[in-house]
């Protein structure tokens, strides 16, 4: 039915032959940019990826946000190497990126760190909620098992129990 963004991103370029135009930037190119963001650490390296972030592609320029002006200056010397690496992985972006621009903002990275921290906390909380020894989980599982005890197919029964727990947590 509907695909999540994560599903689309995980299937990198499975439907690259199907691109729908939106001005001069195509949907496939948009997904390539999203994949560029996702694989930024592989492109730029783990050390620099913590201090840089690809922000947007506009007017033939890839704008990269940096944590400090020093990173902007150092990366400007590596612009050609960075572009080659990007184009080797995402050739569709070659027609949209002629140059790299760098902007710096420490506040940008503080906000990203906060979002990542909150996301990590949320995932940890979900793990404990869904753990099979969690009393709430055990109670919901028991209620669901009773509710769906009439279903004979074990696979369907387990799916229904899972849905019940997700809905009622």
Coordinates of N, CA and C in Angstrom, one line a residue:
X1 N 0.8 -1.2 0.0 CA 0.0 0.0 0.0 C 0.9 1.2 0.0
X2 N 1.1 1.9 1.2 CA 2.0 3.1 1.2 C 3.3 2.6 1.7
X3 N 4.4 3.3 1.2 CA 5.7 3.0 1.6 C 6.2 4.1 2.5
X4 N 7.0 3.8 3.5 CA 7.6 4.8 4.4 C 8.8 5.3 3.7
X5 N 9.3 6.5 4.1 CA 10.5 7.1 3.6 C 11.7 6.2 3.8
X6 N 11.7 5.5 4.9 CA 12.8 4.6 5.2 C 12.8 3.4 4.1
X7 N 11.6 2.9 3.8 CA 11.5 1.9 2.8 C 12.0 2.3 1.4
X8 N 11.6 3.5 1.1 CA 12.1 4.1 -0.2 C 13.6 4.3 -0.2
X9 N 14.1 4.8 0.9 CA 15.6 5.1 0.9 C 16.4 3.8 1.0
X10 N 15.8 2.7 1.6 CA 16.6 1.5 1.7 C 16.6 0.8 0.3
X11 N 15.7 1.1 -0.6 CA 15.8 0.5 -1.9 C 16.4 1.4 -2.9
X12 N 17.5 2.0 -2.5 CA 18.3 3.0 -3.2 C 17.7 3.4 -4.5
X13 N 18.1 2.7 -5.6 CA 17.8 3.1 -6.9 C 17.0 2.1 -7.7
X14 N 16.1 1.4 -7.0 CA 15.4 0.3 -7.6 C 14.5 0.7 -8.7
X15 N 14.0 1.9 -8.7 CA 13.2 2.4 -9.8 C 13.7 3.6 -10.5
X16 N 15.0 3.6 -10.8 CA 15.7 4.7 -11.4 C 15.2 5.1 -12.8
X17 N 14.6 4.1 -13.5 CA 14.1 4.4 -14.8 C 12.8 5.2 -14.8
X18 N 12.2 5.2 -13.6 CA 10.9 6.0 -13.5 C 11.2 7.3 -12.8
X19 N 11.3 8.4 -13.5 CA 11.5 9.7 -12.9 C 10.5 10.7 -13.4
X20 N 9.8 11.4 -12.5 CA 8.8 12.3 -12.9 C 9.4 13.7 -12.7
X21 N 9.2 14.6 -13.7 CA 9.8 15.9 -13.7 C 9.0 16.8 -12.8
X22 N 9.8 17.6 -12.0 CA 9.3 18.7 -11.2 C 10.3 19.8 -11.4
X23 N 9.9 20.7 -12.3 CA 10.8 21.8 -12.8 C 12.1 21.0 -13.4
X24 N 13.3 21.4 -13.0 CA 14.5 20.8 -13.5 C 15.0 19.7 -12.6
X25 N 14.5 19.6 -11.4 CA 14.9 18.6 -10.5 C 13.9 17.4 -10.5
X26 N 14.4 16.2 -10.7 CA 13.5 15.0 -10.8 C 13.4 14.4 -9.4
X27 N 12.3 13.6 -9.3 CA 12.1 12.9 -8.0 C 13.2 12.0 -7.7
X28 N 13.8 11.3 -8.7 CA 14.9 10.4 -8.5 C 16.1 11.2 -8.0
X29 N 16.3 12.4 -8.5 CA 17.4 13.2 -8.0 C 17.1 13.6 -6.5
X30 N 15.9 13.9 -6.2 CA 15.5 14.2 -4.8 C 15.9 13.0 -3.9
X31 N 15.6 11.8 -4.3 CA 15.9 10.6 -3.5 C 17.4 10.4 -3.5
X32 N 18.1 10.7 -4.6 CA 19.6 10.7 -4.5 C 20.1 11.7 -3.5
X33 N 19.5 12.9 -3.4 CA 20.0 13.8 -2.4 C 19.7 13.3 -1.0
X34 N 18.5 12.7 -0.8 CA 18.2 12.1 0.5 C 19.2 11.0 0.9
X35 N 19.6 10.2 -0.1 CA 20.5 9.1 0.1 C 21.9 9.7 0.3
X36 N 22.2 10.9 -0.3 CA 23.5 11.6 -0.1 C 23.6 12.0 1.4
X37 N 22.5 12.5 1.9 CA 22.4 12.9 3.4 C 22.7 11.6 4.2
X38 N 22.0 10.6 3.9 CA 22.1 9.3 4.7 C 23.5 8.7 4.6
X39 N 24.1 8.9 3.5 CA 25.5 8.2 3.4 C 26.6 9.3 3.5
X40 N 26.3 10.4 4.0 CA 27.3 11.5 4.2 C 28.6 11.0 4.9
X41 N 28.4 10.2 5.9 CA 29.6 9.8 6.7 C 30.5 8.9 5.8
X42 N 29.9 8.2 4.9 CA 30.8 7.4 3.9 C 31.5 8.2 2.9
X43 N 30.9 9.3 2.6 CA 31.4 10.2 1.5 C 32.5 11.1 2.1
X44 N 32.3 11.7 3.3 CA 33.2 12.7 3.8 C 34.1 12.1 4.9
X45 N 33.7 11.0 5.5 CA 34.5 10.4 6.5 C 33.8 10.6 7.9
X46 N 34.0 9.7 8.8 CA 33.4 9.7 10.1 C 33.8 11.0 10.9
X47 N 35.0 11.4 10.8 CA 35.4 12.6 11.6 C 34.8 13.8 11.2
X48 N 34.8 14.1 9.9 CA 34.2 15.3 9.3 C 32.7 15.3 9.3
X49 N 32.1 14.1 9.2 CA 30.6 14.0 9.1 C 29.9 14.5 10.4
X50 N 30.7 14.5 11.5 CA 30.1 15.0 12.8 C 30.1 16.6 12.8
X51 N 30.8 17.2 11.9 CA 31.0 18.6 11.9 C 30.4 19.3 10.6
X52 N 29.9 18.5 9.7 CA 29.4 19.0 8.4 C 28.1 18.3 8.1
X53 N 27.3 18.9 7.2 CA 26.0 18.4 6.9 C 25.5 18.9 5.5
X54 N 25.2 18.1 4.5 CA 24.7 18.6 3.3 C 23.3 19.2 3.5
X55 N 23.2 20.4 3.1 CA 21.9 21.2 3.5 C 20.9 21.2 2.3
X56 N 21.4 21.6 1.1 CA 20.5 21.7 0.0 C 21.3 21.8 -1.3
X57 N 20.5 21.5 -2.4 CA 21.1 21.7 -3.7 C 20.2 22.8 -4.4
X58 N 20.8 23.9 -4.8 CA 20.1 25.0 -5.4 C 21.0 25.8 -6.4
X59 N 20.5 26.1 -7.5 CA 21.2 26.9 -8.5 C 22.6 26.3 -8.8
X60 N 22.7 25.0 -9.0 CA 23.9 24.4 -9.3 C 24.9 24.3 -8.2
X61 N 24.5 24.5 -7.0 CA 25.4 24.5 -5.9 C 24.9 23.6 -4.7
X62 N 25.8 22.7 -4.2 CA 25.5 21.9 -3.0 C 26.0 22.8 -1.8
X63 N 25.0 23.1 -1.0 CA 25.4 23.9 0.2 C 25.6 22.9 1.4
X64 N 26.8 23.1 2.0 CA 27.2 22.2 3.1 C 27.3 23.1 4.4
X65 N 26.6 22.7 5.4 CA 26.7 23.4 6.7 C 27.8 22.9 7.5
X66 N 28.6 23.7 8.0 CA 29.7 23.3 8.9 C 29.6 23.9 10.3
X67 N 30.3 23.3 11.2 CA 30.2 23.7 12.6 C 31.0 24.9 12.9
X68 N 32.1 25.1 12.1 CA 33.0 26.2 12.3 C 33.6 26.7 11.0
X69 N 34.0 28.0 10.9 CA 34.6 28.4 9.6 C 35.8 27.7 9.2
X70 N 36.6 27.1 10.1 CA 37.8 26.4 9.8 C 37.4 25.1 8.9
X71 N 36.3 24.5 9.3 CA 35.9 23.3 8.5 C 35.5 23.8 7.1
X72 N 34.8 24.9 7.0 CA 34.5 25.4 5.6 C 35.7 25.6 4.8
X73 N 36.7 26.3 5.4 CA 37.9 26.6 4.6 C 38.7 25.3 4.2
X74 N 38.8 24.4 5.1 CA 39.5 23.1 4.8 C 38.8 22.3 3.8
X75 N 37.4 22.2 3.9 CA 36.7 21.5 2.9 C 36.7 22.2 1.5
X76 N 36.8 23.5 1.5 CA 36.8 24.1 0.2 C 38.0 23.7 -0.6
X77 N 39.1 23.3 0.1 CA 40.3 22.8 -0.6 C 40.1 21.4 -1.2
X78 N 39.1 20.7 -0.6 CA 38.8 19.3 -1.0 C 37.6 19.2 -1.9
X79 N 37.1 20.4 -2.4 CA 35.8 20.4 -3.1 C 35.8 19.5 -4.3
X80 N 36.8 19.4 -5.1 CA 36.8 18.6 -6.3 C 36.8 17.1 -5.9
X81 N 37.5 16.7 -4.9 CA 37.5 15.3 -4.4 C 36.2 14.9 -3.9
X82 N 35.5 15.9 -3.1 CA 34.2 15.6 -2.6 C 33.2 15.4 -3.7
X83 N 33.3 16.3 -4.7 CA 32.3 16.2 -5.8 C 32.5 14.8 -6.6
X84 N 33.8 14.5 -6.8 CA 34.1 13.2 -7.5 C 33.5 12.0 -6.7
X85 N 33.6 12.0 -5.4 CA 33.1 10.9 -4.6 C 31.6 10.9 -4.7
X86 N 30.9 12.1 -4.6 CA 29.5 12.2 -4.7 C 29.0 11.6 -6.0
X87 N 29.6 12.1 -7.1 CA 29.2 11.7 -8.5 C 29.5 10.2 -8.7
X88 N 30.5 9.6 -8.1 CA 30.7 8.2 -8.3 C 29.6 7.4 -7.7
X89 N 29.0 7.9 -6.6 CA 27.9 7.1 -6.0 C 26.6 7.6 -6.5
X90 N 26.4 8.9 -6.8 CA 25.1 9.4 -7.3 C 25.3 10.2 -8.6
X91 N 25.5 9.5 -9.7 CA 25.7 10.1 -11.0 C 24.6 11.1 -11.4
X92 N 23.4 10.9 -11.0 CA 22.3 11.8 -11.4 C 22.5 13.2 -10.9
X93 N 23.2 13.3 -9.8 CA 23.4 14.6 -9.2 C 24.5 15.5 -9.9
X94 N 25.2 14.8 -10.8 CA 26.3 15.6 -11.6 C 25.7 16.8 -12.3
X95 N 24.5 16.6 -12.9 CA 23.9 17.7 -13.7 C 23.4 18.8 -12.8
X96 N 23.3 18.6 -11.5 CA 22.8 19.6 -10.6 C 23.8 20.3 -9.7
X97 N 25.0 19.7 -9.5 CA 26.0 20.2 -8.6 C 27.2 20.6 -9.5
X98 N 27.4 21.9 -9.6 CA 28.6 22.4 -10.2 C 29.7 22.9 -9.2
X99 N 29.2 23.3 -8.1 CA 30.2 23.8 -7.1 C 29.6 23.5 -5.7
X100 N 30.5 23.6 -4.7 CA 30.1 23.4 -3.3 C 30.2 24.8 -2.6
X101 N 29.2 25.1 -1.8 CA 29.2 26.3 -1.0 C 29.2 25.8 0.5
X102 N 29.8 26.6 1.3 CA 29.9 26.2 2.7 C 29.4 27.4 3.6
X103 N 28.6 27.0 4.5 CA 28.0 27.9 5.5 C 28.4 27.3 6.9
X104 N 28.5 28.2 7.9 CA 28.8 27.7 9.2 C 27.7 28.2 10.2
X105 N 27.4 27.3 11.1 CA 26.5 27.6 12.2 C 26.6 26.6 13.3
X106 N 27.1 27.0 14.5 CA 27.2 26.0 15.6 C 25.8 25.7 16.1
X107 N 24.8 26.6 16.0 CA 23.4 26.4 16.5 C 22.8 25.3 15.7
X108 N 23.1 25.2 14.4 CA 22.5 24.1 13.6 C 22.8 22.8 14.1
X109 N 24.1 22.6 14.5 CA 24.5 21.3 15.0 C 24.0 21.0 16.5
X110 N 23.8 22.1 17.2 CA 23.2 21.9 18.6 C 21.8 21.3 18.4
X111 N 21.1 21.9 17.5 CA 19.7 21.4 17.2 C 19.7 19.9 16.7
X112 N 20.6 19.6 15.9 CA 20.7 18.2 15.4 C 21.1 17.3 16.5
X113 N 22.0 17.7 17.3 CA 22.4 16.9 18.5 C 21.2 16.6 19.4
X114 N 20.4 17.7 19.6 CA 19.2 17.6 20.5 C 18.2 16.6 19.9
X115 N 18.0 16.7 18.6 CA 17.0 15.8 17.9 C 17.5 14.4 18.0
X116 N 18.8 14.2 17.7 CA 19.4 12.8 17.8 C 19.3 12.2 19.2
X117 N 19.6 13.1 20.2 CA 19.5 12.7 21.6 C 18.0 12.2 22.0
X118 N 17.1 13.1 21.6 CA 15.7 12.7 21.8 C 15.2 11.5 21.1
X119 N 15.7 11.3 19.9 CA 15.4 10.1 19.1 C 16.0 8.9 19.8
X120 N 17.2 9.0 20.3 CA 17.8 7.8 20.9 C 17.1 7.5 22.2
X121 N 16.7 8.5 23.0 CA 15.9 8.3 24.2 C 14.6 7.6 23.9
X122 N 13.9 8.1 22.8 CA 12.6 7.5 22.4 C 12.8 6.0 22.0
X123 N 13.9 5.7 21.3 CA 14.1 4.3 20.9 C 14.4 3.4 22.1
X124 N 15.2 4.0 23.1 CA 15.4 3.2 24.3 C 14.2 2.9 25.1
X125 N 13.3 4.0 25.2 CA 12.0 3.8 25.9 C 11.2 2.8 25.2
X126 N 11.1 2.8 23.9 CA 10.3 1.8 23.1 C 10.9 0.4 23.4
X127 N 12.2 0.3 23.4 CA 12.8 -1.1 23.6 C 12.3 -1.7 25.0
X128 N 12.3 -0.8 26.0 CA 11.9 -1.3 27.3 C 10.4 -1.6 27.3
X129 N 9.6 -0.8 26.6 CA 8.2 -1.0 26.6 C 7.8 -2.3 25.9
X130 N 8.6 -2.7 24.9 CA 8.3 -3.9 24.0 C 9.0 -5.1 24.5
X131 N 9.8 -5.0 25.6 CA 10.5 -6.2 26.0 C 9.6 -7.2 26.6
X132 N 9.9 -8.5 26.3 CA 8.9 -9.5 26.7 C 8.8 -9.7 28.2
X133 N 9.7 -9.2 29.0 CA 9.6 -9.3 30.5 C 9.0 -8.0 31.1
X134 N 8.7 -7.0 30.3 CA 8.0 -5.8 30.8 C 6.6 -6.2 31.2
X135 N 6.2 -5.9 32.5 CA 4.9 -6.3 33.0 C 3.7 -5.8 32.1
X136 N 3.8 -4.6 31.6 CA 2.8 -4.1 30.7 C 2.7 -4.9 29.4
X137 N 3.8 -5.2 28.8 CA 3.9 -6.0 27.6 C 3.3 -7.4 27.9
X138 N 3.7 -8.0 29.0 CA 3.1 -9.3 29.3 C 1.6 -9.3 29.5
X139 N 1.1 -8.2 30.2 CA -0.3 -8.1 30.4 C -1.0 -8.0 29.0
X140 N -0.5 -7.1 28.2 CA -1.1 -6.9 26.8 C -1.1 -8.2 26.0
X141 N 0.1 -8.9 26.1 CA 0.2 -10.2 25.3 C -0.8 -11.2 25.8
X142 N -1.0 -11.3 27.1 CA -1.9 -12.2 27.7 C -3.4 -11.9 27.2
X143 N -3.7 -10.6 27.3 CA -5.1 -10.2 26.9 C -5.3 -10.5 25.4
X144 N -4.2 -10.2 24.6 CA -4.4 -10.5 23.2 C -4.5 -11.9 22.9
X145 N -3.7 -12.7 23.6 CA -3.7 -14.2 23.4 C -5.1 -14.7 23.7
X146 N -5.8 -14.2 24.7 CA -7.1 -14.6 25.1 C -8.1 -14.2 24.0
X147 N -7.9 -12.9 23.6 CA -8.8 -12.3 22.5 C -8.8 -13.1 21.2
X148 N -7.6 -13.6 20.9 CA -7.4 -14.2 19.6 C -7.2 -15.7 19.7
X149 N -7.6 -16.3 20.8 CA -7.5 -17.8 21.0 C -8.2 -18.6 20.0
X150 N -9.3 -18.1 19.4 CA -10.1 -18.8 18.4 C -9.4 -19.0 17.1
X151 N -8.3 -18.2 16.8 CA -7.6 -18.2 15.5 C -6.7 -19.4 15.5
X152 N -6.8 -20.3 14.6 CA -6.0 -21.5 14.5 C -4.6 -21.4 13.9
X153 N -4.6 -20.5 12.8 CA -3.3 -20.3 12.1 C -2.3 -19.6 13.0
X154 N -1.2 -20.2 13.4 CA -0.3 -19.5 14.4 C 0.3 -18.2 13.8
X155 N 0.6 -18.2 12.5 CA 1.2 -16.9 11.9 C 0.2 -15.8 12.0
X156 N -1.0 -16.0 11.6 CA -2.1 -15.0 11.7 C -2.3 -14.6 13.1
X157 N -2.4 -15.5 14.0 CA -2.6 -15.3 15.4 C -1.5 -14.4 16.0
X158 N -0.2 -14.7 15.6 CA 0.9 -13.9 16.1 C 0.8 -12.5 15.6
X159 N 0.4 -12.3 14.3 CA 0.3 -11.0 13.7 C -0.8 -10.2 14.4
X160 N -1.9 -10.8 14.7 CA -3.0 -10.1 15.4 C -2.6 -9.7 16.8
X161 N -1.9 -10.6 17.5 CA -1.4 -10.3 18.8 C -0.5 -9.1 18.8
X162 N 0.4 -9.1 17.8 CA 1.4 -8.0 17.6 C 0.6 -6.7 17.4
X163 N -0.4 -6.7 16.5 CA -1.1 -5.5 16.2 C -1.9 -5.0 17.4
X164 N -2.4 -5.9 18.2 CA -3.2 -5.6 19.4 C -2.2 -4.9 20.4
X165 N -1.0 -5.4 20.6 CA -0.1 -4.8 21.5 C 0.3 -3.4 21.0
X166 N 0.6 -3.3 19.8 CA 1.0 -2.0 19.2 C -0.1 -0.9 19.4
X167 N -1.3 -1.4 19.2 CA -2.5 -0.4 19.3 C -2.7 0.0 20.7
X168 N -2.5 -0.9 21.7 CA -2.9 -0.7 23.1 C -1.7 -0.3 24.0
X169 N -0.6 -0.1 23.5 CA 0.5 0.3 24.5 C 0.4 1.7 25.0

